[in-house]
Short mmCIF file of C-alpha atoms in Angstrom, two decimals:
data_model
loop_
_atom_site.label_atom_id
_atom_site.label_comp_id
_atom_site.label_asym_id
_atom_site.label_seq_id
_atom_site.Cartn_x
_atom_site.Cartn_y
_atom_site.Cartn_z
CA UNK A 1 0.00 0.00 0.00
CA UNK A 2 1.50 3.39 -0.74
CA UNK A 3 1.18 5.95 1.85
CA UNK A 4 -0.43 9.15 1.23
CA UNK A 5 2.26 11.68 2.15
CA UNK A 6 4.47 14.15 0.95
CA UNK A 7 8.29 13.57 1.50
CA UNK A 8 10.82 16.43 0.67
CA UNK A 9 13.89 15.21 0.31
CA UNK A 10 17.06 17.61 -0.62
CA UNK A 11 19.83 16.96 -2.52
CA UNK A 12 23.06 19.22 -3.18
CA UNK A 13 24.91 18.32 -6.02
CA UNK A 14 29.13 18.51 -5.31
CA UNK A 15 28.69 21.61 -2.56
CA UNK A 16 31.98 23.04 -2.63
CA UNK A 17 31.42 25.09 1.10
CA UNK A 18 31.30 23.07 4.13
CA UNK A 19 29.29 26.01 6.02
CA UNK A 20 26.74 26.12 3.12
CA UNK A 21 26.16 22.34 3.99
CA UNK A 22 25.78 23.02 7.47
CA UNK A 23 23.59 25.79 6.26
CA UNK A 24 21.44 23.96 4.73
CA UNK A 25 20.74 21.27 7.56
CA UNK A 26 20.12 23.87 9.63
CA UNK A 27 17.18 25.55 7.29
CA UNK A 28 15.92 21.62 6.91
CA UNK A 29 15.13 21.63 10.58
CA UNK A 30 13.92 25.09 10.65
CA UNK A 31 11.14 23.95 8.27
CA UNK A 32 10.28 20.29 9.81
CA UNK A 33 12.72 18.50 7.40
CA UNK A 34 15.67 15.44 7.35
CA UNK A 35 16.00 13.97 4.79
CA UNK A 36 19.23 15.24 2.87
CA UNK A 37 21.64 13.85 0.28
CA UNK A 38 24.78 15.17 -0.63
CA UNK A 39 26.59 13.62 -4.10
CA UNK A 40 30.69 14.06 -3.86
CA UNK A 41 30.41 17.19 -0.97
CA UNK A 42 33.70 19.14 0.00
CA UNK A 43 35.03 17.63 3.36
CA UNK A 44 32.08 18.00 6.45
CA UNK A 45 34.09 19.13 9.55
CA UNK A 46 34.11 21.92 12.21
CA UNK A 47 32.70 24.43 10.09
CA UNK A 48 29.74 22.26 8.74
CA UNK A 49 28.67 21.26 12.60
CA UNK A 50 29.34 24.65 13.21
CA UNK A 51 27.01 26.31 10.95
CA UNK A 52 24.22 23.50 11.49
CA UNK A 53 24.13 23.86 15.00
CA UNK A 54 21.07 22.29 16.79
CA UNK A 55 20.60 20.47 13.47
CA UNK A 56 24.10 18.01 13.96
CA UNK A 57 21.21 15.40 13.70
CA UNK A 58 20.56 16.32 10.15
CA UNK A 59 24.06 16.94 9.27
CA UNK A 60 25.26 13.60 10.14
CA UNK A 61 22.18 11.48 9.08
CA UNK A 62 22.93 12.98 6.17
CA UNK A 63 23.61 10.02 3.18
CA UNK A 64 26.83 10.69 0.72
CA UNK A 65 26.13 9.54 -2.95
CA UNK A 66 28.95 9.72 -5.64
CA UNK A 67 26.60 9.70 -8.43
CA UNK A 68 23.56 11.76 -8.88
CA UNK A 69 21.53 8.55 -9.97
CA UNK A 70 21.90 7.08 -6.66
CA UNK A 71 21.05 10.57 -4.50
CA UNK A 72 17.86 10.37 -6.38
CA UNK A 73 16.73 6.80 -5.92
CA UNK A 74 13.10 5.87 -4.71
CA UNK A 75 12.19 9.46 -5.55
CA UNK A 76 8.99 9.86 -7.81
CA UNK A 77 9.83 13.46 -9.11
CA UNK A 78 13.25 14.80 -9.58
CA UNK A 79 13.12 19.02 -9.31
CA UNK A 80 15.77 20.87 -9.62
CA UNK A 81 16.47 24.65 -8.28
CA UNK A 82 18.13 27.15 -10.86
CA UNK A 83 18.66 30.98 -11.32
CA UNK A 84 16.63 32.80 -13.73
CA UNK A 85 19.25 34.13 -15.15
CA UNK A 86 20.59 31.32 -16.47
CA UNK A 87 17.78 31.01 -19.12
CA UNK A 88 19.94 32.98 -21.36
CA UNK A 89 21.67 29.84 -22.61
CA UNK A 90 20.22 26.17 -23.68
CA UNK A 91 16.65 27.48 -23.13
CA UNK A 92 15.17 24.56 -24.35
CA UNK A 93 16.77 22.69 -21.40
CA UNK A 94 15.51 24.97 -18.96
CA UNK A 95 12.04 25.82 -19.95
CA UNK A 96 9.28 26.29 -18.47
CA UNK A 97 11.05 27.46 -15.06
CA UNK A 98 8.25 27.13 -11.95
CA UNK A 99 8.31 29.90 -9.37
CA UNK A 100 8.49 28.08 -6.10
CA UNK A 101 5.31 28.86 -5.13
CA UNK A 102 3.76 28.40 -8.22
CA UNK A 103 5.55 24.90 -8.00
CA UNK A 104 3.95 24.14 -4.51
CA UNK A 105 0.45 24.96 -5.91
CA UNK A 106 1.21 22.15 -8.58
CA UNK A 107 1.89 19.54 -6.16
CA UNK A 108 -0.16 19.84 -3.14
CA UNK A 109 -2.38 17.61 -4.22
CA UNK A 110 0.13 14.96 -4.27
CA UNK A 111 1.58 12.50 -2.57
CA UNK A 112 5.42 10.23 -3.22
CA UNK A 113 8.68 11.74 -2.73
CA UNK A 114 9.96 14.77 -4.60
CA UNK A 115 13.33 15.46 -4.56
CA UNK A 116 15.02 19.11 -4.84
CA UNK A 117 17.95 19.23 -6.46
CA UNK A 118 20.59 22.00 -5.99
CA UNK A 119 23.27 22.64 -8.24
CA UNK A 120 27.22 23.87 -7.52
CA UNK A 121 27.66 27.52 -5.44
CA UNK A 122 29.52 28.06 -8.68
CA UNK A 123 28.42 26.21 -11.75
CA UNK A 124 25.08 25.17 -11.15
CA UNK A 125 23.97 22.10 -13.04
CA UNK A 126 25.88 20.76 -16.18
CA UNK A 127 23.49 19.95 -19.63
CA UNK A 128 23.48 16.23 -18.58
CA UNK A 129 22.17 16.85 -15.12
CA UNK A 130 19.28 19.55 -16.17
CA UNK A 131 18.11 17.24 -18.91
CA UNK A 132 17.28 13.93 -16.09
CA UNK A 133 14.78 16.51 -14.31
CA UNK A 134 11.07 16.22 -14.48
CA UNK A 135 10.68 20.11 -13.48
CA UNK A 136 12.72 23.38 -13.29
CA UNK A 137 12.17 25.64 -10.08
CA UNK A 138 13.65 29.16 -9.26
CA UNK A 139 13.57 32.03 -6.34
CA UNK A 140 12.40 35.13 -8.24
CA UNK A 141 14.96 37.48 -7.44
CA UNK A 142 16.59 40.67 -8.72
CA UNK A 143 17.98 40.89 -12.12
CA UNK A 144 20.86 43.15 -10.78
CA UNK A 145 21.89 40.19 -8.78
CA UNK A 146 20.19 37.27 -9.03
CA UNK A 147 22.89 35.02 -7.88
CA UNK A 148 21.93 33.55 -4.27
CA UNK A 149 23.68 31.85 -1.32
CA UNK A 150 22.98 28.12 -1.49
CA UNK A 151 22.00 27.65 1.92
CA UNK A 152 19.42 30.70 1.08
CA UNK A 153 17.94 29.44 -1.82
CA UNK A 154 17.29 26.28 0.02
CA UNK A 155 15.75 28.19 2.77
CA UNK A 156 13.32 30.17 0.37
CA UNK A 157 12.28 26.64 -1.48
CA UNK A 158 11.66 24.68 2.18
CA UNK A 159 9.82 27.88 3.42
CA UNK A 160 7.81 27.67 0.49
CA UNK A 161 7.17 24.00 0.98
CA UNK A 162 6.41 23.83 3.98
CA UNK A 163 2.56 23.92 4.98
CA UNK A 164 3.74 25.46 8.17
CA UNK A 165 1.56 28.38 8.89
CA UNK A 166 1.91 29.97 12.47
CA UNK A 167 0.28 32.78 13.46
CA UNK A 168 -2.14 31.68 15.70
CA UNK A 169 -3.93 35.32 16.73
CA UNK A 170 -7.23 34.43 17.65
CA UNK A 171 -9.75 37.25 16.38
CA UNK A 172 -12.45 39.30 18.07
CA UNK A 173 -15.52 37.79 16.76
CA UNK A 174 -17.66 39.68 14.76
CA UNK A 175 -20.08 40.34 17.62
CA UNK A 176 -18.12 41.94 20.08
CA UNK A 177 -16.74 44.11 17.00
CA UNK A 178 -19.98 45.94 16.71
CA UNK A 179 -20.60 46.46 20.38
CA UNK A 180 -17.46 48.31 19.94
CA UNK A 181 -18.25 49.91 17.24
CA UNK A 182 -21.63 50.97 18.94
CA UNK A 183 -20.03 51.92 21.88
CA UNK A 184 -17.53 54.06 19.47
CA UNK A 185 -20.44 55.77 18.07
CA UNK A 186 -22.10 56.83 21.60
CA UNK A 187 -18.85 58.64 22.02
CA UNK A 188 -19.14 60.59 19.12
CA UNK A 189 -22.51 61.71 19.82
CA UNK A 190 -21.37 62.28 23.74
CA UNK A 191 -18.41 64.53 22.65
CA UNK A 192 -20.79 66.43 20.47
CA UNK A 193 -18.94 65.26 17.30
CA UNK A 194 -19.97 67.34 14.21
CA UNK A 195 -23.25 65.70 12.69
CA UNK A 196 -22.01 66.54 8.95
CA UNK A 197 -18.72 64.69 10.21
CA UNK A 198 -19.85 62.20 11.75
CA UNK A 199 -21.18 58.89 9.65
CA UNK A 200 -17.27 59.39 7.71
CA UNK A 201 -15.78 59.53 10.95
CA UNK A 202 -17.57 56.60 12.30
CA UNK A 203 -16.64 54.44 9.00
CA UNK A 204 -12.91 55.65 9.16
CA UNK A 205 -12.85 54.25 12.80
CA UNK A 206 -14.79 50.96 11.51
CA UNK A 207 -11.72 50.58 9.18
CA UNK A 208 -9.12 51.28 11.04
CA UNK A 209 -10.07 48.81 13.86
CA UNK A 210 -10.89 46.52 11.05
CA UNK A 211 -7.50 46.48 9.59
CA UNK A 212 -5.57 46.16 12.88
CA UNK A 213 -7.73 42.69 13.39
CA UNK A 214 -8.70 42.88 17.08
CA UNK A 215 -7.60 40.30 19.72
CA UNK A 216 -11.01 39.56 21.86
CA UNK A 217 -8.72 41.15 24.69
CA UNK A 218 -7.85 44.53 22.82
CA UNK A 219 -11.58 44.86 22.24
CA UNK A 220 -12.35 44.46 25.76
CA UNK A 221 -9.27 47.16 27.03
CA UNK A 222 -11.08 49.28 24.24
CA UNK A 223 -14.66 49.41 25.68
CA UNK A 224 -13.01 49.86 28.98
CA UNK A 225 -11.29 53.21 28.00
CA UNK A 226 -14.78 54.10 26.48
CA UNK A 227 -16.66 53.74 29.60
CA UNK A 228 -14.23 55.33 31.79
CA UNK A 229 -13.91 58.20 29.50
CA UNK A 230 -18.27 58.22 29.33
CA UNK A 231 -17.79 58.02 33.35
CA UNK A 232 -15.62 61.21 33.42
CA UNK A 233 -17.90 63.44 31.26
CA UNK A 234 -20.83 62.42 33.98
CA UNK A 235 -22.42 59.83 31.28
CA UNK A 236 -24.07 56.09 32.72
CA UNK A 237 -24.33 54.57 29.77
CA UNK A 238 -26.62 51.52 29.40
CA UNK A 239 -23.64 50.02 27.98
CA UNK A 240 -22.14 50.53 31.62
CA UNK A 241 -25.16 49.02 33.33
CA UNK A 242 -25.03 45.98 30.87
CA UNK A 243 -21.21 45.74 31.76
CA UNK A 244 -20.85 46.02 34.78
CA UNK A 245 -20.61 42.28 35.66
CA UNK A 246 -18.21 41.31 32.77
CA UNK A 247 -16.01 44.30 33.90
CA UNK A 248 -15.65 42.91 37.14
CA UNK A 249 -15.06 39.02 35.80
CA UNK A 250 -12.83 39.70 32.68
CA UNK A 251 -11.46 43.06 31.60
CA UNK A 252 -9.91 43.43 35.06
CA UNK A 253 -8.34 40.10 35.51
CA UNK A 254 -6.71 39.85 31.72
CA UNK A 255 -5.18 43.76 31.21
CA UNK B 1 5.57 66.39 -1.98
CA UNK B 2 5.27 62.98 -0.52
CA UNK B 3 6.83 60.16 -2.95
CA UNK B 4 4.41 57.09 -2.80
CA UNK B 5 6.42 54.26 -2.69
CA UNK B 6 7.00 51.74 -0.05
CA UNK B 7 11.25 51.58 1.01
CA UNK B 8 12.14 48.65 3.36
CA UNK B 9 15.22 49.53 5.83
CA UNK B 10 16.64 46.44 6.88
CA UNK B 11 17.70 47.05 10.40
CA UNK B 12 20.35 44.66 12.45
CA UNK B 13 20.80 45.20 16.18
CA UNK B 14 23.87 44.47 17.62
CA UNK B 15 24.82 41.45 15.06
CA UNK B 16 27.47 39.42 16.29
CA UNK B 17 29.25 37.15 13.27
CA UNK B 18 30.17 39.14 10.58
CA UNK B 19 29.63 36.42 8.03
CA UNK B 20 26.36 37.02 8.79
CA UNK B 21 26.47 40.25 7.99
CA UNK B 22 27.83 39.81 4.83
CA UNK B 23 24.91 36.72 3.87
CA UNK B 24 22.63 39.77 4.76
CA UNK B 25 24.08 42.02 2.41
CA UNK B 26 24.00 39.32 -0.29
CA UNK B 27 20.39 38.39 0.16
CA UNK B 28 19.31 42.08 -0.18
CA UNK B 29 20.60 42.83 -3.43
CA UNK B 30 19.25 39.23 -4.91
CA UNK B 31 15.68 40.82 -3.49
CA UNK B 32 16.51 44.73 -4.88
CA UNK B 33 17.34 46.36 -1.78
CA UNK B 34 20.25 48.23 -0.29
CA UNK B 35 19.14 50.65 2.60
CA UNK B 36 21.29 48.27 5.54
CA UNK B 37 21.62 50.35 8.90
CA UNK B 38 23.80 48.45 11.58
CA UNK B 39 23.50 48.97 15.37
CA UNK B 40 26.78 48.45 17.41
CA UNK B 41 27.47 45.34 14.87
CA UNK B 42 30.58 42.94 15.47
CA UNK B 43 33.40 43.88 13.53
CA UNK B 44 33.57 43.68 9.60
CA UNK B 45 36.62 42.41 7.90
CA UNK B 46 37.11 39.87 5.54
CA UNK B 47 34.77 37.31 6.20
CA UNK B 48 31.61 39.98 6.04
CA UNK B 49 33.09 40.77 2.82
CA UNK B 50 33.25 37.01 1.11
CA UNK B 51 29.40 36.34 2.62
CA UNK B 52 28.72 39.60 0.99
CA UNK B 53 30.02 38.36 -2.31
CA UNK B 54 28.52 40.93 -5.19
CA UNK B 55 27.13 43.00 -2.74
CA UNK B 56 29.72 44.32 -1.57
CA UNK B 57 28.39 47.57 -2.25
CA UNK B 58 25.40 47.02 0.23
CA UNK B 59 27.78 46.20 3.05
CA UNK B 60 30.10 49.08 2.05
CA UNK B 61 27.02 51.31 2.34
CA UNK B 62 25.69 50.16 5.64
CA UNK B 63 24.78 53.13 7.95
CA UNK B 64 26.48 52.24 11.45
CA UNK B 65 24.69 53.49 14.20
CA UNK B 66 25.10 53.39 17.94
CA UNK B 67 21.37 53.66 18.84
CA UNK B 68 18.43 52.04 17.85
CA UNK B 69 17.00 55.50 17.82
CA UNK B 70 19.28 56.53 15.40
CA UNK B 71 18.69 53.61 13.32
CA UNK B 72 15.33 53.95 12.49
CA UNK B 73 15.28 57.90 12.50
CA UNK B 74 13.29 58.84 9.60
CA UNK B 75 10.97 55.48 9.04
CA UNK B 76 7.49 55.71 9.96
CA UNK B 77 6.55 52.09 11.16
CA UNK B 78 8.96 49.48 12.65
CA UNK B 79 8.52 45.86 12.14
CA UNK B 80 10.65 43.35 14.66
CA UNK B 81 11.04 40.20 13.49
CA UNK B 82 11.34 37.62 15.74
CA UNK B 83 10.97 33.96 16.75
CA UNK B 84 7.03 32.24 17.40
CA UNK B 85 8.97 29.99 20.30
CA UNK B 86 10.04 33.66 22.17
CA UNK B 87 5.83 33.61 22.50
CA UNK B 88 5.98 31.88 26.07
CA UNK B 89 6.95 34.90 27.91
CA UNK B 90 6.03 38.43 27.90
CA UNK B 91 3.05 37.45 25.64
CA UNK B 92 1.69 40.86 26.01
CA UNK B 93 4.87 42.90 24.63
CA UNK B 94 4.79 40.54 21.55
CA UNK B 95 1.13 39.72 20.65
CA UNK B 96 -0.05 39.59 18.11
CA UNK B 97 2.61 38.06 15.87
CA UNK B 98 2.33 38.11 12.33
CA UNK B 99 3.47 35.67 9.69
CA UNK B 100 5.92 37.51 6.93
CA UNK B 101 3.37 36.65 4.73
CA UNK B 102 -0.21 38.30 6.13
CA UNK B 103 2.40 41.38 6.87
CA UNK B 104 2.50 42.09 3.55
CA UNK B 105 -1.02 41.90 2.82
CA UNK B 106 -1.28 43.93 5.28
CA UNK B 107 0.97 46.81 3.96
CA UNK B 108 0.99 46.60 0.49
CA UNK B 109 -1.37 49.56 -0.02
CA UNK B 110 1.06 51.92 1.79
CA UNK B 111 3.57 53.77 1.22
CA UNK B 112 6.40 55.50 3.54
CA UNK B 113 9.36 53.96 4.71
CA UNK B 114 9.46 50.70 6.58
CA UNK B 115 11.67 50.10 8.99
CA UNK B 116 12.05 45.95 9.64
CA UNK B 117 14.72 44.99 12.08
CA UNK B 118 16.28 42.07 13.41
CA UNK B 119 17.73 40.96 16.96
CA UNK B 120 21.12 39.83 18.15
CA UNK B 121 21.81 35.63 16.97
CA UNK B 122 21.63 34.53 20.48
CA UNK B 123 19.16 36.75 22.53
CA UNK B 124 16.66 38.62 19.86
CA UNK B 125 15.46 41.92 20.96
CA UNK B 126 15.39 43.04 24.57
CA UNK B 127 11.93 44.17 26.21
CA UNK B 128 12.57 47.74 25.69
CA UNK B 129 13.43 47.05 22.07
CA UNK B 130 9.98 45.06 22.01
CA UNK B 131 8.30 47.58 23.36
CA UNK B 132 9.18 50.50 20.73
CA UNK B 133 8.26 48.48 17.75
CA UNK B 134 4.66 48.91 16.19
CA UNK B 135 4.48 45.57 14.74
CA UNK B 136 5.75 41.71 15.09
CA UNK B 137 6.14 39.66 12.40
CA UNK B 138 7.88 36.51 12.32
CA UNK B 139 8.43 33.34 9.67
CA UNK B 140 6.59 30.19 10.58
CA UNK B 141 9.05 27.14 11.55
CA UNK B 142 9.16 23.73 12.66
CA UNK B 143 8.51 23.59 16.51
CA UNK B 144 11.25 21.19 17.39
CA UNK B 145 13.78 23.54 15.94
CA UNK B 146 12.82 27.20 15.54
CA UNK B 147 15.59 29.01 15.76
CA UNK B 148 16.47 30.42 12.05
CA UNK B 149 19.78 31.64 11.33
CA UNK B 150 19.78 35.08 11.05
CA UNK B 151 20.74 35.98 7.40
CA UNK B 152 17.83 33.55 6.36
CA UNK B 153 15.44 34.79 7.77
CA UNK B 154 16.10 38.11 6.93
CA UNK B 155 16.33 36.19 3.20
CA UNK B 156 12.89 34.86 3.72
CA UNK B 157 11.14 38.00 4.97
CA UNK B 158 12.95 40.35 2.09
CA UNK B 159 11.87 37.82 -0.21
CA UNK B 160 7.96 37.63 0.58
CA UNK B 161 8.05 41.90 0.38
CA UNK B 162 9.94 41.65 -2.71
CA UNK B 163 7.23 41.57 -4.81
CA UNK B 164 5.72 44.91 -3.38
CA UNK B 165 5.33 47.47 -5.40
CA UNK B 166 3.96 50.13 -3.20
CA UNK B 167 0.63 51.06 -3.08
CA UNK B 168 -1.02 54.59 -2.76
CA UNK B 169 -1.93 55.32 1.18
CA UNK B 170 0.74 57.03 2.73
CA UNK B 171 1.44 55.93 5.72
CA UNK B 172 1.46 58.54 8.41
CA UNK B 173 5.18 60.00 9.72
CA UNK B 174 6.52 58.59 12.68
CA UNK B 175 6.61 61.87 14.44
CA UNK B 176 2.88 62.78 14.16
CA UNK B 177 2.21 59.17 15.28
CA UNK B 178 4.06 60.02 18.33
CA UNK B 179 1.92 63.01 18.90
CA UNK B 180 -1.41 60.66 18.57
CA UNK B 181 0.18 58.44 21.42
CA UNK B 182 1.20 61.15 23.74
CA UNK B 183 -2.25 62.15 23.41
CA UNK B 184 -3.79 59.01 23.87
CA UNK B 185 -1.77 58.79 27.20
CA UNK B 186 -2.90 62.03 28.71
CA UNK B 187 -6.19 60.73 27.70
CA UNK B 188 -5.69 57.98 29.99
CA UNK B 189 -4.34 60.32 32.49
CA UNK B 190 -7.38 62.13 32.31
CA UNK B 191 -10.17 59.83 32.49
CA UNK B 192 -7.90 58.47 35.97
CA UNK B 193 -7.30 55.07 33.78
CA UNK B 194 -6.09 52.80 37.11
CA UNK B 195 -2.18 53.11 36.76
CA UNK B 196 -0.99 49.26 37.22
CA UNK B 197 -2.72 48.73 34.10
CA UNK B 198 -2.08 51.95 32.35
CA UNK B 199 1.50 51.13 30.69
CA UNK B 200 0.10 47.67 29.01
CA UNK B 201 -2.46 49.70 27.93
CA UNK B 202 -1.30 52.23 26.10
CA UNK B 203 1.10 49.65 24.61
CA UNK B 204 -2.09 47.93 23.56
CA UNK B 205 -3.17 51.02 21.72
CA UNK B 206 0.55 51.61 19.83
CA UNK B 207 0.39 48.21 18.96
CA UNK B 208 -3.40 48.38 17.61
CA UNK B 209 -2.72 51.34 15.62
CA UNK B 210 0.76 50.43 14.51
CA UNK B 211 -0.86 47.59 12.93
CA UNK B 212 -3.43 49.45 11.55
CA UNK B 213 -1.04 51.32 8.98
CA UNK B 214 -2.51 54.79 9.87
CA UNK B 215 -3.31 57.34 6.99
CA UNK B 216 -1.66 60.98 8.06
CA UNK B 217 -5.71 61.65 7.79
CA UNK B 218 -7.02 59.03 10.23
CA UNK B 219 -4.31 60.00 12.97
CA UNK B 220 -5.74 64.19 12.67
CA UNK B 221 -9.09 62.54 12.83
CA UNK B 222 -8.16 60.50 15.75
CA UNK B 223 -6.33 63.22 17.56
CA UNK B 224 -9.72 65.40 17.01
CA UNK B 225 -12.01 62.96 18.36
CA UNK B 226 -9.71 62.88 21.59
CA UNK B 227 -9.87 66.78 21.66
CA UNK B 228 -13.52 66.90 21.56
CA UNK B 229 -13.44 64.21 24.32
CA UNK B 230 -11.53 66.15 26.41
CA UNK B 231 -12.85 69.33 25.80
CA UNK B 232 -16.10 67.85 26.86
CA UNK B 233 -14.41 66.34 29.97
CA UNK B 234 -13.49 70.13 31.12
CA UNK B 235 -9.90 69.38 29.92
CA UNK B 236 -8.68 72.44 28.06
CA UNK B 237 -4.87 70.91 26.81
CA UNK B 238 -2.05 72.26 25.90
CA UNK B 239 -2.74 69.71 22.76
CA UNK B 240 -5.65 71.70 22.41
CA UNK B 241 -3.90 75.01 22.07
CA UNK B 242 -1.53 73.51 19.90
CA UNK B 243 -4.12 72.32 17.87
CA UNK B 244 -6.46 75.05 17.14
CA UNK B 245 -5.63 76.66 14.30
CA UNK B 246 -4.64 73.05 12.52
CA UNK B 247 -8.03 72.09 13.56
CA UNK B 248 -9.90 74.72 11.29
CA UNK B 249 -7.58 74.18 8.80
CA UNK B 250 -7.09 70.62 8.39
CA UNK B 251 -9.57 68.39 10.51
CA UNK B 252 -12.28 69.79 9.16
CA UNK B 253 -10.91 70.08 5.34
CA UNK B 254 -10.18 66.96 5.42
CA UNK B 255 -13.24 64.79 6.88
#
């Protein structure tokens, strides 16, 4: 039975820096992945562990290949990484070339083992190489200098991979928005806010709160500022009656 | 007249291995950009210079600063960068944390000059550093081993803004910003906001209307809407001195 996964695994092709390699275990990890081979590297010492740091694991479970036939073994899709700019020559070899991210929209709906090829810091792929890949990938970059650091490009490609998305803001729900935003527009009728001025004013404070996507707790500090301020111009708001109790129980135990 | 285009400053604080330096240079010109300002860094000899590679002339034109303040003199919203793992303490300096990736949906209809910096390898940014930024954004990585190398992720963040083109809503200038918080504190001041809650509180509000991206319009607006409030409160301000003849002439122009 085949199983329905994903597997990354990255190859560098005759890496000529020892710190690049380290580099490059260390941006594995960073992004959730192990599996590297490296065909005919430079020597792996001090400087490789060095740069891989917490990633030694990676480093040293890395396999050594002296051909590129065997780094790519068991793999169901061979990609390999190149620079834009290097469409200038043999375009018929190179063509079409896959933005990353384009790239990860293609296969995310697949499962086997891909494997990302990387080329020399220096020559890149030869003819013969370019020619045994299924696809061609690149890092949009600047035409002024389009040339990146290995371990970098890797980084970009395993970021883009990776379904890793973080970010885990919960936001105010919708609710609570407009019982701000109510609350909001008491004030502006409280501070006598100009009538012609007001429904533009209202919407610019609708958007701005809008855009800065509310925590549940930033809401909460928000109407609490309100009502003190409505306390100290001598209003009792029925929105202070109404939250009294939560006032008590929640805005003063999380600011 | 106000150019309307969006210029990233990359900002590192006290960086500590040149080579990294140098990577950092590198990866800016592959993404088209060469404003570098360094505060306190290591020093920068050879090795900066080989990681630099053909961008030399990036790491040759790095501002060197011995303040943050200095560094970011002139940029009207900061953006730290930092880890997701930093998250279990001091949640409330570095909520909410944004992935590279919302950021710059979040900013690509501005314009104005954006100032994104990055902390020391080993310790990040200190609390007081945390505190002055008006956003957090940070690259999503594995949990088991989050800690990115420095020059990548400044690789990975350049390259997710590098497709910004600037859009057309200036952003306001740093200095007016500054104005809107001051007043927003003597606001708080005013309506006897309890004071063990009043510093998170106002951070709260820098950090809500950092995020927000505010318009030079929305922070008079703002600014007039606390006048009002505190006119109506019995507060006459020295703000509101200030502020009168910009009142007739702007706020209400302008609304």
């Amino acid at each position: 039975m085949r199983i329905l996964s994903l597997e990354i695994r990255v190859v560098l092709v005759e890496p000529m820096y020892q710190g690049n390699v380290g580099s490059v275990a260390r941006a594995m990890k960073n992004f959730g992945y192990s599996d590297l081979v490296l065909v005919n590297p430079c020597e792996l010492e001090g400087q490789a562990r060095a740069m891989a740091s917490h990633a030694r694991d990676v480093l040293e479970g890395a396999r050594i290949t002296s051909t590129l036939e065997e780094a790519v073994r068991g793999a169901d899709l061979l990609v390999g990484t190149t620079g834009a700019s290097s469409l200038k020559t043999g375009e018929h070899i190179r063509l079409p070339l896959y933005p990353a991210r384009e790239f990860k929209e293609k296969i995310k709906e697949y499962s086997g083992t891909i494997a990302v090829l990387f080329g020399r810091e220096d020559n890149g792929f030869n003819n013969d190489e370019l020619k045994s890949f299924d696809m061609l990938i690149t890092v949009p970059t600047s035409e002024i200098y389009p040339i990146m650091n290995l371990s970098h490009a890797v980084s970009i490609v395993l970021y883009e991979l990776s379904e890793l998305e973080g970010g885990n803001n919960p936001l105010a729900e919708g609710f609570d928005l407009q019982l701000l935003y109510g609350h909001l527009d008491e004030l502006l009728e409280e501070i006598d806010y100009p009538a012609h001025k007001k429904d533009k004013t209202s919407l610019m404070l609708r958007r701005i709160l809008g855009r800065a996507g509310l925590t549940p707790r930033e809401v909460q500090t928000l109407r609490g500022i309100i009502r003190k301020t409505e306390r100290k111009m001598g209003f009792a708001t029925e929105a202070e009656n109404l939250q009294k109790v939560e006032d008590s129980e929640s805005t003063e135990k999380f600011i």
